[in-house]
Coordinates of N, CA and C and ligand atoms in Angstrom, one line a residue:
M604 N 125.2 77.3 123.2 CA 126.0 76.2 123.6 C 125.4 74.8 123.1
G605 N 126.1 74.1 122.4 CA 125.6 72.7 122.0 C 124.8 72.9 120.6
T606 N 125.2 71.9 119.8 CA 124.6 71.8 118.6 C 122.9 71.5 118.6
G607 N 122.7 70.7 119.6 CA 121.3 70.3 119.8 C 120.9 69.2 118.8
E608 N 119.6 68.6 119.4 CA 119.2 67.7 118.4 C 117.7 67.9 118.5
L609 N 117.1 67.5 117.5 CA 115.7 67.7 117.6 C 114.9 66.9 118.2
W610 N 113.9 67.3 118.9 CA 113.1 66.5 120.0 C 111.7 66.7 119.5
E611 N 111.1 65.4 119.1 CA 109.7 65.5 118.7 C 108.6 65.3 119.9
Y612 N 107.9 66.2 120.1 CA 106.9 66.0 121.3 C 105.3 65.9 120.9
E613 N 105.4 65.9 119.5 CA 104.0 65.8 119.0 C 104.2 65.8 117.5
V614 N 103.4 65.0 116.7 CA 103.7 64.7 115.4 C 103.9 66.0 114.6
G615 N 104.8 66.2 114.0 CA 105.1 67.5 113.2 C 105.7 68.7 114.0
T616 N 105.8 68.5 115.3 CA 106.2 69.6 116.2 C 107.4 69.3 116.7
M617 N 108.5 70.1 116.5 CA 110.0 69.8 117.0 C 110.4 71.0 117.8
I618 N 111.3 70.6 118.7 CA 112.0 71.7 119.6 C 113.6 71.1 119.5
K619 N 114.4 72.1 119.5 CA 115.7 71.9 119.5 C 116.2 71.8 121.0
L620 N 116.8 70.7 121.4 CA 117.3 70.6 122.8 C 118.8 70.0 122.6
S621 N 119.7 70.6 123.2 CA 121.2 70.1 123.3 C 121.3 69.0 124.3
N622 N 122.2 68.3 124.3 CA 122.3 67.0 125.1 C 122.7 67.6 126.4
R623 N 123.4 68.9 126.5 CA 123.6 69.5 127.8 C 122.2 69.6 128.6
L624 N 121.2 70.3 128.0 CA 120.0 70.7 128.3 C 119.2 69.4 128.9
K625 N 119.4 68.4 128.0 CA 118.6 67.1 128.3 C 119.2 66.5 129.4
L626 N 120.6 66.5 129.8 CA 121.2 66.0 130.9 C 120.5 66.7 132.0
L627 N 120.4 68.1 131.9 CA 120.0 68.8 133.1 C 118.5 68.5 133.3
A628 N 117.7 68.3 132.3 CA 116.3 67.9 132.6 C 116.3 66.3 133.2
S629 N 117.4 65.5 133.0 CA 117.1 64.2 133.6 C 117.2 64.2 135.1
Y630 N 117.8 65.3 135.7 CA 117.8 65.5 137.0 C 116.8 66.1 137.9
V631 N 115.7 66.5 137.0 CA 114.5 67.1 137.5 C 113.6 66.0 137.9
P632 N 113.2 66.1 139.3 CA 112.4 65.0 139.6 C 110.9 65.2 139.1
Q633 N 110.4 64.0 138.8 CA 109.0 63.9 138.2 C 108.2 64.7 139.2
E634 N 107.2 65.5 138.5 CA 106.0 66.4 139.2 C 106.6 67.4 140.0
S635 N 107.9 67.9 139.9 CA 108.3 68.9 140.7 C 108.1 70.2 139.9
I636 N 107.8 71.2 140.8 CA 107.8 72.5 140.0 C 109.2 73.2 139.9
V637 N 109.4 73.7 138.8 CA 110.7 74.0 138.7 C 110.9 75.6 138.3
A638 N 111.9 76.0 138.6 CA 112.4 77.5 138.0 C 113.7 77.4 137.3
D639 N 113.7 78.0 136.2 CA 114.9 77.9 135.4 C 115.5 79.4 135.5
I640 N 116.5 79.7 136.3 CA 117.0 81.0 136.3 C 118.1 81.4 135.4
G641 N 118.0 82.3 134.6 CA 118.8 82.7 133.5 C 118.4 81.7 132.3
T642 N 117.1 81.8 132.2 CA 116.5 80.8 131.0 C 116.8 80.9 129.8
D643 N 117.3 82.2 129.4 CA 117.5 82.6 127.9 C 116.5 82.2 126.9
H644 N 116.6 81.4 126.1 CA 115.7 80.8 125.1 C 114.5 80.0 125.7
G645 N 114.6 79.6 126.9 CA 113.4 78.9 127.5 C 113.2 77.5 127.2
Y646 N 114.3 76.9 126.3 CA 114.1 75.5 125.9 C 113.8 74.6 126.9
L647 N 114.5 74.7 128.1 CA 114.5 73.6 129.0 C 113.1 73.6 129.8
P648 N 112.7 74.8 130.2 CA 111.1 74.7 130.7 C 110.0 74.2 129.9
V649 N 110.4 74.5 128.5 CA 109.3 74.2 127.5 C 109.3 72.6 127.5
Y650 N 110.5 72.0 127.4 CA 111.0 70.5 127.3 C 110.0 69.9 128.5
L651 N 110.4 70.4 129.8 CA 110.0 69.9 131.0 C 108.6 69.8 131.1
V652 N 107.9 70.8 130.8 CA 106.4 70.8 130.9 C 105.7 70.1 129.7
L653 N 106.4 70.1 128.6 CA 105.7 69.5 127.5 C 105.9 67.9 127.5
K654 N 107.0 67.5 128.2 CA 107.4 66.2 128.4 C 106.7 65.5 129.5
G655 N 105.9 66.3 130.3 CA 105.0 66.1 131.6 C 105.9 65.7 132.7
I656 N 107.1 66.2 132.7 CA 108.0 66.0 133.6 C 107.6 67.0 135.0
C657 N 107.2 68.2 134.6 CA 106.9 69.2 135.4 C 105.4 69.7 135.2
P658 N 104.7 69.9 136.2 CA 103.3 70.3 135.9 C 103.3 71.9 135.5
R659 N 104.2 72.6 136.2 CA 104.4 74.1 135.6 C 105.9 74.5 135.9
A660 N 106.3 75.5 135.4 CA 107.5 76.0 135.6 C 107.6 77.6 135.6
V661 N 108.6 78.1 136.2 CA 109.0 79.6 136.1 C 110.1 79.7 135.2
A662 N 110.1 80.6 134.2 CA 111.2 80.8 133.4 C 111.6 82.3 133.6
A663 N 112.8 82.5 134.2 CA 113.2 84.0 134.6 C 114.5 84.3 134.0
D664 N 114.6 85.5 133.8 CA 116.0 86.0 133.3 C 116.0 87.5 133.6
I665 N 117.4 87.9 133.9 CA 117.6 89.3 134.2 C 117.3 90.4 133.0
N666 N 117.5 89.7 131.9 CA 117.4 90.7 130.6 C 116.2 90.4 129.8
Q667 N 115.7 91.5 129.4 CA 114.5 91.6 128.6 C 114.5 90.7 127.3
G668 N 115.8 91.0 126.5 CA 115.8 90.3 125.3 C 115.8 88.9 125.5
P669 N 116.4 88.1 126.2 CA 116.5 86.6 126.4 C 115.0 86.2 126.8
L670 N 114.4 87.0 127.7 CA 113.0 86.6 128.1 C 111.9 86.8 127.0
E671 N 112.3 87.8 126.0 CA 111.4 87.8 124.8 C 111.7 86.6 124.0
A672 N 112.9 86.0 123.9 CA 113.3 84.9 123.1 C 112.5 83.6 123.8
A673 N 112.5 83.7 125.0 CA 111.6 82.5 125.8 C 110.5 82.7 125.5
R674 N 109.8 83.9 125.6 CA 108.3 84.1 125.4 C 107.9 83.6 123.9
S675 N 108.7 83.9 122.9 CA 108.4 83.4 121.7 C 108.4 81.9 121.4
N676 N 109.5 81.3 122.1 CA 109.5 79.9 122.1 C 108.4 79.2 122.9
I677 N 108.1 79.6 123.9 CA 107.0 79.3 124.8 C 105.6 79.3 123.8
L678 N 105.5 80.5 123.2 CA 104.3 80.5 122.5 C 104.2 79.7 121.3
E679 N 105.2 79.5 120.6 CA 105.5 78.6 119.5 C 105.1 77.3 119.8
H680 N 105.6 76.8 120.9 CA 105.1 75.5 121.5 C 103.9 75.2 122.3
K681 N 103.1 76.2 122.4 CA 101.9 76.3 123.0 C 102.1 75.7 124.4
A682 N 103.0 76.3 125.2 CA 103.2 76.2 126.7 C 102.9 77.2 127.5
S683 N 102.3 78.3 127.0 CA 102.1 79.6 127.8 C 101.2 79.3 129.2
G684 N 100.3 78.4 129.1 CA 99.6 78.2 130.2 C 100.4 77.5 131.5
L685 N 101.5 77.0 131.0 CA 102.2 76.1 131.9 C 103.7 76.9 132.6
I686 N 103.9 77.8 131.7 CA 105.4 78.4 132.0 C 105.1 79.9 132.4
E687 N 105.5 80.3 133.5 CA 105.3 81.9 133.9 C 106.7 82.4 133.6
L688 N 106.8 83.7 132.8 CA 107.8 84.3 132.6 C 108.0 85.4 133.5
R689 N 109.3 85.6 134.1 CA 109.5 86.6 135.2 C 110.9 87.4 134.8
L690 N 110.8 88.5 134.9 CA 111.9 89.5 134.6 C 112.6 89.8 135.9
G691 N 113.9 89.7 136.1 CA 114.5 90.0 137.4 C 115.8 89.2 137.7
N692 N 116.4 89.7 138.8 CA 117.6 89.3 139.0 C 117.6 87.9 140.0
G693 N 118.2 86.8 139.6 CA 118.4 85.7 140.3 C 117.0 85.2 140.9
L694 N 117.2 84.9 142.1 CA 115.8 84.3 142.8 C 115.0 85.4 143.4
E695 N 115.3 86.5 143.2 CA 114.5 87.7 143.6 C 113.0 87.6 142.9
V696 N 113.0 86.7 141.8 CA 111.6 86.8 141.1 C 110.7 85.7 141.8
L697 N 111.3 84.9 142.8 CA 110.6 83.8 143.4 C 110.1 84.1 144.9
Q698 N 108.9 83.6 145.3 CA 108.5 83.7 146.7 C 109.1 82.3 147.4
P699 N 109.5 82.5 148.7 CA 110.1 81.3 149.3 C 108.8 80.0 149.3
G700 N 109.3 78.9 148.9 CA 108.5 77.6 148.9 C 107.6 77.6 147.7
E701 N 107.8 78.5 146.8 CA 107.0 78.6 145.5 C 107.6 77.5 144.6
V702 N 108.8 77.2 144.5 CA 109.2 76.0 143.6 C 110.0 75.0 144.3
E703 N 110.1 73.7 144.0 CA 110.9 72.7 144.5 C 112.3 72.6 144.1
T704 N 112.4 72.8 142.9 CA 113.6 72.6 142.1 C 114.0 74.0 141.2
I705 N 115.3 74.3 141.5 CA 115.9 75.6 140.9 C 117.1 75.0 139.7
I706 N 117.0 75.6 138.8 CA 117.9 75.2 137.7 C 118.8 76.5 137.5
I707 N 120.0 76.5 137.6 CA 120.9 77.6 137.2 C 122.1 77.0 136.3
A708 N 122.0 77.4 135.0 CA 122.8 76.8 134.0 C 123.5 77.8 133.1
G709 N 124.7 77.5 133.0 CA 125.4 78.5 131.7 C 125.9 79.8 132.4
M710 N 126.2 79.8 133.7 CA 126.8 80.9 134.1 C 127.9 80.6 135.0
G711 N 129.0 81.7 135.3 CA 130.0 81.3 136.1 C 129.6 80.6 137.5
G712 N 130.5 79.9 138.1 CA 130.3 79.4 139.3 C 130.1 80.5 140.4
G713 N 130.8 81.5 140.3 CA 130.8 82.7 141.2 C 129.5 83.4 141.0
T714 N 128.9 83.6 139.9 CA 127.6 84.2 139.7 C 126.4 83.3 140.4
I715 N 126.6 82.0 140.0 CA 125.6 81.1 140.6 C 125.7 81.3 142.1
R716 N 126.8 81.3 142.9 CA 127.1 81.4 144.3 C 126.4 82.6 144.6
D717 N 126.6 83.7 143.9 CA 125.9 85.1 144.4 C 124.5 85.1 144.2
I718 N 124.0 84.4 143.3 CA 122.6 84.2 143.0 C 121.8 83.7 144.3
L719 N 122.6 82.6 144.7 CA 122.0 81.7 145.8 C 122.3 82.5 147.0
T720 N 123.4 83.0 147.2 CA 123.6 84.0 148.6 C 122.6 85.0 148.7
A721 N 122.3 85.7 147.6 CA 121.6 86.9 147.8 C 120.0 86.5 148.1
S722 N 119.7 85.3 148.1 CA 118.1 85.0 148.6 C 118.1 83.9 149.2
P723 N 118.7 84.0 150.4 CA 118.7 82.7 151.4 C 117.1 82.3 151.8
E724 N 116.3 83.3 151.8 CA 114.9 82.7 152.2 C 114.3 81.9 151.1
V725 N 114.6 82.0 149.7 CA 114.1 81.3 148.5 C 114.9 80.0 148.6
A726 N 116.3 80.3 148.6 CA 117.0 78.9 148.4 C 116.9 77.9 149.5
G727 N 116.6 78.6 150.7 CA 116.4 77.6 151.8 C 115.1 76.8 151.7
T728 N 114.1 77.1 150.9 CA 113.0 76.3 150.8 C 112.9 75.3 149.5
V729 N 113.9 75.4 149.0 CA 114.2 74.5 147.7 C 114.6 73.2 148.0
K730 N 114.0 72.2 147.5 CA 114.5 70.8 147.7 C 115.8 70.3 146.9
R731 N 115.8 70.8 145.8 CA 117.0 70.4 144.7 C 117.4 71.5 144.0
L732 N 118.8 71.8 143.9 CA 119.4 72.6 142.8 C 120.1 71.8 141.8
I733 N 119.8 72.3 140.7 CA 120.4 71.6 139.3 C 121.3 72.7 139.0
L734 N 122.8 72.6 138.9 CA 123.6 73.8 138.7 C 124.6 73.5 137.5
Q735 N 124.8 74.3 136.7 CA 125.9 73.9 135.7 C 126.7 75.1 135.4
P736 N 127.8 75.2 136.3 CA 128.6 76.2 136.2 C 129.6 76.3 135.0
M737 N 130.0 77.3 134.4 CA 130.8 77.3 133.3 C 132.3 77.4 133.7
A738 N 132.5 77.9 134.9 CA 133.9 77.9 135.7 C 133.8 78.0 137.0
D739 N 135.0 77.9 137.7 CA 134.9 78.1 139.2 C 134.1 77.1 140.0
E740 N 134.2 75.8 139.5 CA 133.4 74.7 140.1 C 133.6 74.6 141.7
M741 N 135.0 74.7 141.9 CA 135.3 74.5 143.1 C 134.9 75.5 144.2
E742 N 134.9 76.8 143.7 CA 134.3 77.9 144.8 C 132.8 77.5 145.0
L743 N 132.0 77.2 143.7 CA 130.6 76.8 144.0 C 130.5 75.6 145.0
R744 N 131.3 74.5 144.9 CA 131.2 73.4 145.7 C 131.4 73.9 147.1
Q745 N 132.4 74.8 147.3 CA 132.8 75.1 148.8 C 131.5 75.7 149.3
Y746 N 131.0 76.8 148.4 CA 129.9 77.5 149.0 C 128.6 76.6 149.4
L747 N 128.4 75.6 148.6 CA 127.2 74.8 148.6 C 127.4 73.9 150.1
L748 N 128.8 73.3 150.2 CA 128.9 72.4 151.5 C 128.8 73.4 152.7
K749 N 129.2 74.7 152.6 CA 129.5 75.5 153.7 C 127.9 76.0 154.1
S750 N 127.0 75.9 153.0 CA 125.7 76.4 153.2 C 124.6 75.4 153.5
G751 N 125.0 74.3 153.9 CA 123.8 73.4 154.3 C 123.3 72.7 153.0
W752 N 124.1 72.4 152.1 CA 123.9 71.6 150.9 C 124.7 70.2 150.7
T753 N 124.1 69.2 150.2 CA 125.1 68.1 150.0 C 125.1 67.9 148.5
L754 N 126.1 67.4 148.0 CA 126.3 67.1 146.6 C 125.6 65.7 146.3
R755 N 124.3 65.6 145.9 CA 123.7 64.4 145.7 C 124.4 63.6 144.6
E756 N 124.6 64.4 143.4 CA 125.1 63.7 142.2 C 125.8 64.8 141.4
E757 N 127.0 64.4 140.6 CA 127.7 65.2 139.7 C 127.9 64.4 138.5
D758 N 127.8 65.1 137.4 CA 128.1 64.6 136.0 C 128.8 65.5 135.2
L759 N 129.4 64.8 134.1 CA 130.1 65.6 133.2 C 129.6 65.2 131.6
L760 N 129.7 66.2 130.9 CA 129.2 65.9 129.6 C 130.2 66.6 128.6
L761 N 130.5 66.0 127.6 CA 131.3 66.4 126.5 C 130.4 66.8 125.3
E762 N 130.4 68.0 124.9 CA 129.4 68.5 123.7 C 130.2 69.7 122.7
D763 N 130.3 69.2 121.5 CA 131.1 70.3 120.7 C 132.5 70.5 121.2
G764 N 133.2 69.5 121.8 CA 134.5 69.6 122.3 C 134.7 70.4 123.6
R765 N 133.5 70.8 124.2 CA 133.6 71.2 125.5 C 133.0 70.4 126.7
L766 N 133.7 70.4 127.8 CA 133.2 69.7 128.9 C 132.4 70.5 129.9
Y767 N 131.2 69.8 130.2 CA 130.4 70.6 131.1 C 130.2 69.8 132.4
V768 N 130.3 70.5 133.4 CA 130.1 70.0 134.7 C 128.6 70.3 135.3
V769 N 128.0 69.3 135.9 CA 126.6 69.4 136.4 C 126.7 69.0 138.0
M770 N 126.0 69.8 138.8 CA 126.0 69.4 140.2 C 124.5 69.3 140.5
V771 N 124.1 68.2 141.3 CA 122.9 68.2 141.9 C 122.9 68.3 143.5
A772 N 122.4 69.4 144.0 CA 122.6 69.6 145.5 C 121.3 69.4 146.2
E773 N 121.2 68.9 147.3 CA 120.0 68.8 148.1 C 120.5 69.0 149.6
R774 N 119.4 69.5 150.3 CA 119.7 69.8 151.8 C 120.4 68.8 152.5
G775 N 121.3 69.0 153.3 CA 122.0 68.0 154.0 C 123.5 68.4 154.5
H776 N 124.2 67.7 155.3 CA 125.5 68.3 155.7 C 126.5 67.1 155.2
E777 N 127.5 67.9 154.5 CA 128.7 67.0 153.9 C 130.0 67.8 154.1
R778 N 131.0 67.2 154.6 CA 132.5 67.8 154.8 C 133.4 67.1 153.6
V779 N 133.9 68.0 153.1 CA 135.0 67.5 152.0 C 136.1 68.3 152.4
E780 N 137.1 67.8 153.0 CA 138.3 68.3 153.4 C 139.3 68.5 152.4
N781 N 139.5 67.5 151.6 CA 140.5 67.6 150.6 C 140.3 68.4 149.4
P782 N 141.1 69.5 149.3 CA 140.8 70.4 148.3 C 140.8 69.9 146.8
V783 N 141.6 68.8 146.6 CA 141.5 68.2 145.1 C 140.2 67.5 144.7
L784 N 139.5 67.1 146.1 CA 138.1 66.7 145.7 C 137.2 67.7 145.3
L785 N 137.4 68.9 146.1 CA 136.5 69.9 145.8 C 136.8 70.6 144.5
E786 N 137.9 70.4 143.9 CA 138.4 70.8 142.6 C 137.9 70.0 141.5
L787 N 137.9 68.7 141.8 CA 137.5 67.9 140.7 C 136.1 67.1 140.7
G788 N 135.6 67.4 142.0 CA 134.1 66.7 142.2 C 134.2 65.7 143.0
P789 N 133.7 65.5 144.2 CA 133.7 64.3 144.8 C 132.8 63.2 144.5
R790 N 131.8 63.4 144.0 CA 130.9 62.3 143.3 C 131.6 62.0 142.0
L791 N 132.1 62.7 141.2 CA 132.9 62.4 139.9 C 134.0 61.5 140.1
V792 N 134.8 61.8 141.4 CA 136.0 60.9 141.7 C 135.5 59.6 142.2
E793 N 134.6 59.7 143.1 CA 134.0 58.3 143.8 C 133.6 57.5 142.6
K794 N 132.7 58.0 141.5 CA 132.2 56.9 140.7 C 133.4 56.9 139.4
K795 N 134.3 57.3 139.4 CA 135.3 57.4 138.4 C 134.6 57.6 137.0
H796 N 134.1 58.8 137.1 CA 133.2 59.2 135.7 C 134.2 58.9 134.6
P797 N 133.5 58.4 133.5 CA 134.3 58.1 132.4 C 134.9 59.4 131.7
L798 N 134.4 60.5 131.9 CA 134.8 61.9 131.5 C 136.0 62.4 132.5
L799 N 136.2 61.8 133.6 CA 137.0 62.6 134.4 C 138.5 62.7 133.9
G800 N 138.9 61.6 133.3 CA 140.3 61.7 132.9 C 140.6 62.7 131.9
L801 N 139.5 62.9 131.0 CA 139.5 64.1 130.1 C 139.5 65.4 130.8
F802 N 138.6 65.6 131.9 CA 138.6 66.7 132.6 C 140.0 67.1 133.3
I803 N 140.6 66.1 133.9 CA 142.1 66.2 134.6 C 143.1 66.7 133.4
A804 N 142.9 66.0 132.2 CA 143.9 66.4 131.2 C 143.7 67.9 131.0
K805 N 142.4 68.5 130.9 CA 142.3 69.8 130.6 C 142.8 70.7 131.5
R806 N 142.6 70.3 132.9 CA 143.0 70.9 134.1 C 144.4 71.1 134.2
K807 N 145.0 70.0 133.8 CA 146.5 69.9 134.0 C 147.2 70.7 132.9
E808 N 146.5 70.8 131.6 CA 147.1 71.7 130.6 C 147.0 73.1 131.0
K809 N 145.9 73.5 131.7 CA 145.6 74.9 132.1 C 146.7 75.3 133.1
Y810 N 147.2 74.3 134.0 CA 148.0 74.6 135.2 C 149.3 74.7 134.3
H811 N 149.7 73.7 133.6 CA 151.0 73.9 132.8 C 151.1 75.3 132.1
K812 N 150.1 75.7 131.3 CA 150.3 77.0 130.7 C 150.6 78.1 131.7
I813 N 149.9 78.0 133.0 CA 150.0 79.2 134.0 C 151.5 79.0 134.6
L814 N 152.0 77.6 134.7 CA 153.3 77.7 135.1 C 154.4 78.4 134.0
A815 N 154.1 78.2 132.9 CA 154.8 78.5 131.8 C 154.9 80.2 131.8
G816 N 153.9 80.6 132.0 CA 153.8 82.0 132.1 C 154.5 82.7 133.3
L817 N 154.4 81.9 134.4 CA 155.1 82.4 135.7 C 156.5 82.3 135.6
A818 N 156.8 81.3 134.7 CA 158.3 80.9 134.7 C 159.0 82.2 134.1
Q819 N 158.3 83.0 133.3 CA 158.8 84.2 132.7 C 159.2 85.4 133.7
S820 N 158.6 85.4 134.9 CA 158.8 86.3 135.9 C 159.8 86.2 136.9
T821 N 160.5 87.1 137.4 CA 161.6 87.0 138.4 C 161.1 87.3 139.7
L822 N 159.7 87.7 139.9 CA 159.0 88.3 141.1 C 158.9 87.0 142.1
P823 N 159.2 87.3 143.3 CA 159.1 86.4 144.6 C 157.6 85.8 144.4
E824 N 156.6 86.7 144.3 CA 155.2 86.2 144.2 C 154.9 85.2 143.2
A825 N 155.5 85.4 142.1 CA 155.3 84.3 141.0 C 155.9 83.0 141.1
R826 N 157.0 83.1 142.0 CA 157.7 81.8 142.4 C 156.7 81.1 143.4
E827 N 156.2 81.9 144.4 CA 155.3 81.3 145.4 C 154.0 80.6 144.6
K828 N 153.5 81.4 143.7 CA 152.3 81.1 143.2 C 152.6 79.8 142.3
A829 N 153.7 79.6 141.8 CA 154.2 78.5 141.0 C 154.3 77.2 142.0
V830 N 154.9 77.4 143.2 CA 154.9 76.3 144.2 C 153.5 75.7 144.4
G831 N 152.6 76.6 144.6 CA 151.0 76.3 144.9 C 150.6 75.4 143.7
I832 N 150.8 76.0 142.4 CA 150.3 75.1 141.3 C 150.9 73.8 141.1
R833 N 152.3 73.7 141.4 CA 153.0 72.4 141.4 C 152.3 71.4 142.3
K834 N 152.1 72.0 143.6 CA 151.3 71.0 144.5 C 150.0 70.6 144.1
K835 N 149.2 71.5 143.5 CA 148.0 71.1 142.9 C 148.1 70.0 142.0
L836 N 149.0 70.3 141.2 CA 149.2 69.4 139.9 C 149.7 67.9 140.6
Q837 N 150.3 67.9 141.5 CA 150.7 66.6 142.1 C 149.6 65.9 142.6
E838 N 148.6 66.8 143.4 CA 147.5 66.1 144.1 C 146.5 65.7 143.0
I839 N 146.4 66.5 141.8 CA 145.5 66.0 140.8 C 146.0 64.6 140.2
E840 N 147.5 64.6 140.1 CA 148.0 63.5 139.4 C 147.8 62.3 140.3
G841 N 147.8 62.5 141.7 CA 147.6 61.4 142.6 C 146.2 60.7 142.3
V842 N 145.1 61.7 142.0 CA 143.7 61.2 141.8 C 143.8 60.4 140.4
E843 N 144.5 61.1 139.5 CA 144.5 60.5 138.2 C 145.0 58.9 138.1
A844 N 146.0 58.8 139.2 CA 146.8 57.5 139.2 C 145.6 56.4 139.6
C845 N 144.6 56.8 140.3 CA 143.5 55.9 140.9 C 142.4 55.6 139.8
L846 N 142.4 56.3 138.8 CA 141.3 56.2 137.9 C 141.3 54.9 137.2
Ligands
SAM1794 C1 124.6 81.8 128.7 S1 122.9 82.2 129.1 C2 122.3 80.4 129.7 C3 121.0 80.0 129.2 C4 120.5 78.7 129.7 N1 120.4 78.7 131.3 C5 121.4 77.8 129.3 O1 122.1 77.1 130.1 O2 121.4 77.5 128.1 C6 122.9 82.9 130.5 C7 121.6 83.7 130.8 O3 121.5 84.0 132.1 C8 121.0 85.3 132.4 N2 121.5 85.9 133.6 C9 122.7 86.3 134.0 N3 122.8 86.8 135.2 C10 121.4 86.7 135.7 C11 120.8 86.9 137.2 N4 121.7 87.4 137.9 N5 119.6 86.5 137.2 C12 118.8 86.1 136.1 N6 119.4 85.7 134.8 C13 120.7 86.1 134.6 C14 121.5 86.0 131.0 O4 120.7 87.1 130.7 C15 121.5 85.0 130.0 O5 120.2 84.9 129.3

């Protein structure tokens, strides 16, 4: 994901970090101990410790292959003393209170939600979640707000023609009743994020494609589904009109 750019942290030593990963890094509080769950290549924890943003980090993945890729990157960039590698599922690799910030990026919103749900004792002791779902943002927002998190910040990034959504959650209480805000992102709508128009255009395109498919069917369920989608489109257009 992302073509990336070279980031120089020492004369002659380079690491590739995409703008997406850089954006995620920008939401990590200075001096916080971080866990990158589903780290894959391990670029993000390497950047965070070598930049001096984090004193140490946990880089975890459920699969051995990605963890080995992270190991070799960590070794190459001489960050072994600062990053601990852990093989395992989601937050099961962490002890409660062990880290202050958790990053989960590049997975579906449902998978991220399942990872958080499976380890309430770990998630409950974390100060900040930095999440970058590849899909199902609405479901993830719904879960966060129901589970004692507030959306501190949201961001959008366009890289290689793809729009990425970033959510920063902290402990707190927030109610968002309006489903269209849950779909588009309450913080993105509030600040009229410059990429929200593009996000809405892509979402509308997706719904129009679904409507075209449903129009081929004579089943009553298809008609009912189409009514729901038209209503969503109307609500989205209502937000669009205010941008
Ligand atoms: C698409 S990669 C994203 C890598 C990196 N986080 C990024 O954003 O560039 C997803 C990674 O998550 C790992 N993964 C998937 N499910 C996981 C889980 N339940 N626990 C830990 N890692 C998981 C996969 O093995 C894979 O390496």
